[in-house]
Amino acid sequence: MSEHTLSQGCADQDQIAWVRIASVFLPLANPISDAKVLTGRQKPMTEIAMLFVEIESKDGHRGLGFSYSKRAGGPGQFAHAQEIAPALLGENPSDIQKLWTKLCWAGASVGRSGLSTQAIGAFDVALWDMKAKRAGLSLARLLGAQRDSVRCYNTSGGFLHTPLDQLKVNTDLSREKGIGGIKLKVGQPDSALDLHRVATIRQHLGDDFPLMVDANQQWDRPTAQRMCRRFEEFNLVWIEEPLDCYDAEGHAALAAAFDTPIATGEMLTSVAEHAEFIKTRGADYLMPDAPRVGGITPFLKIAAMAEHAGLMLAPHFAMELHVHLAATYPTEPWVEHFEWLEPLFNERLETRDGRMLVPNRPGLGLSLSERVAGWTAQQAEFGQRG
């Protein structure tokens, strides 16, 4: 038996020895408002609740993963993670699908979607990060990258609390940073304001610069029909979440009726929910969010179904993770540029010529910044470090 075979055999016997979870509340510089705030359904967002997971194996390999929640749910994610984390101890960290299923069944009485799977997502991402690091590859390379960069668009500069003159400034700053598209929030009670903002920014950007809009589920079906018809003239890349996130039939009707593509999927929290939209053709652009669906393992299943159906892909938020996943999709995807999470990490993603470069560092290529300790509300450890 060769030395390589012996070494590989030892690696196959590795075990998870230590797990640490942390609940971190990242403050935002300014309160954030979209259509859900203006219609009275939610309060402005002032922080993001992060769930971080660090995993170390008996042989000293380490992985970092995260999930998140906006406005509410962070303490619940941490509580669920604290209950299921011990199930990982003693397991082989390479058996990621097996471990996802084990964690899911550990908390199966609260379901296989929503908060429970979002808690699992942080563990799953950490295991994939460890696996890629062990191989000496970036996550994208481990999964099979199709490209070294991905088209990217900015959302953080286009929220509804932003005055119109500032929107113009923000779009210029994004283009100067090498970002390739701009997304504006719409869905205000007064639709004339939406139309004016979009028309103004379209004129400011020019006819061909990629521009998207996002209604954040605030229209009913008749309103969505009217607004999609009015937006046809603006040559948009897509109209996002025009209806309730679970209305697959309504989204499918819009996708069939209009030339402008329909995008949705960010609020769905399971493979099954995405499968329903794919089956009904409820989206031209599917927008899965890996932390929300339970991590990379279920995300890959969703992406495979979307590819088979001929859908386009634009993962939601968490660009630090999704740039790797989007790089593996066969047809050219989009990644959403949000700088909000940058203070959590020591590394920065690069944008150039309208694209986001895929990091070539091992794993996710991320390490936690010193500032995270000051934002940590609670943490727990399981097992023992080597």
XYZ file of C-alpha atoms in Angstrom, residues 132 136-141 148 323-324 348-350 357-366:
23
model
C -12.469 22.693 0.521
C -6.463 23.135 -0.753
C -9.158 24.517 -3.069
C -11.556 27.405 -3.052
C -15.146 26.331 -2.484
C -15.958 27.171 -6.108
C -13.122 24.960 -7.385
C -13.542 32.911 -12.366
C -20.065 34.161 -5.378
C -18.653 30.628 -5.040
C -12.871 41.747 0.818
C -14.353 40.662 -2.490
C -13.142 42.402 -5.648
C -14.051 37.955 -8.812
C -14.235 34.511 -7.228
C -11.677 34.282 -4.389
C -8.946 31.697 -4.900
C -8.181 31.282 -1.201
C -8.978 27.825 0.256
C -12.568 27.266 1.307
C -14.762 30.347 1.493
C -11.571 32.352 1.896
C -12.966 34.103 4.984
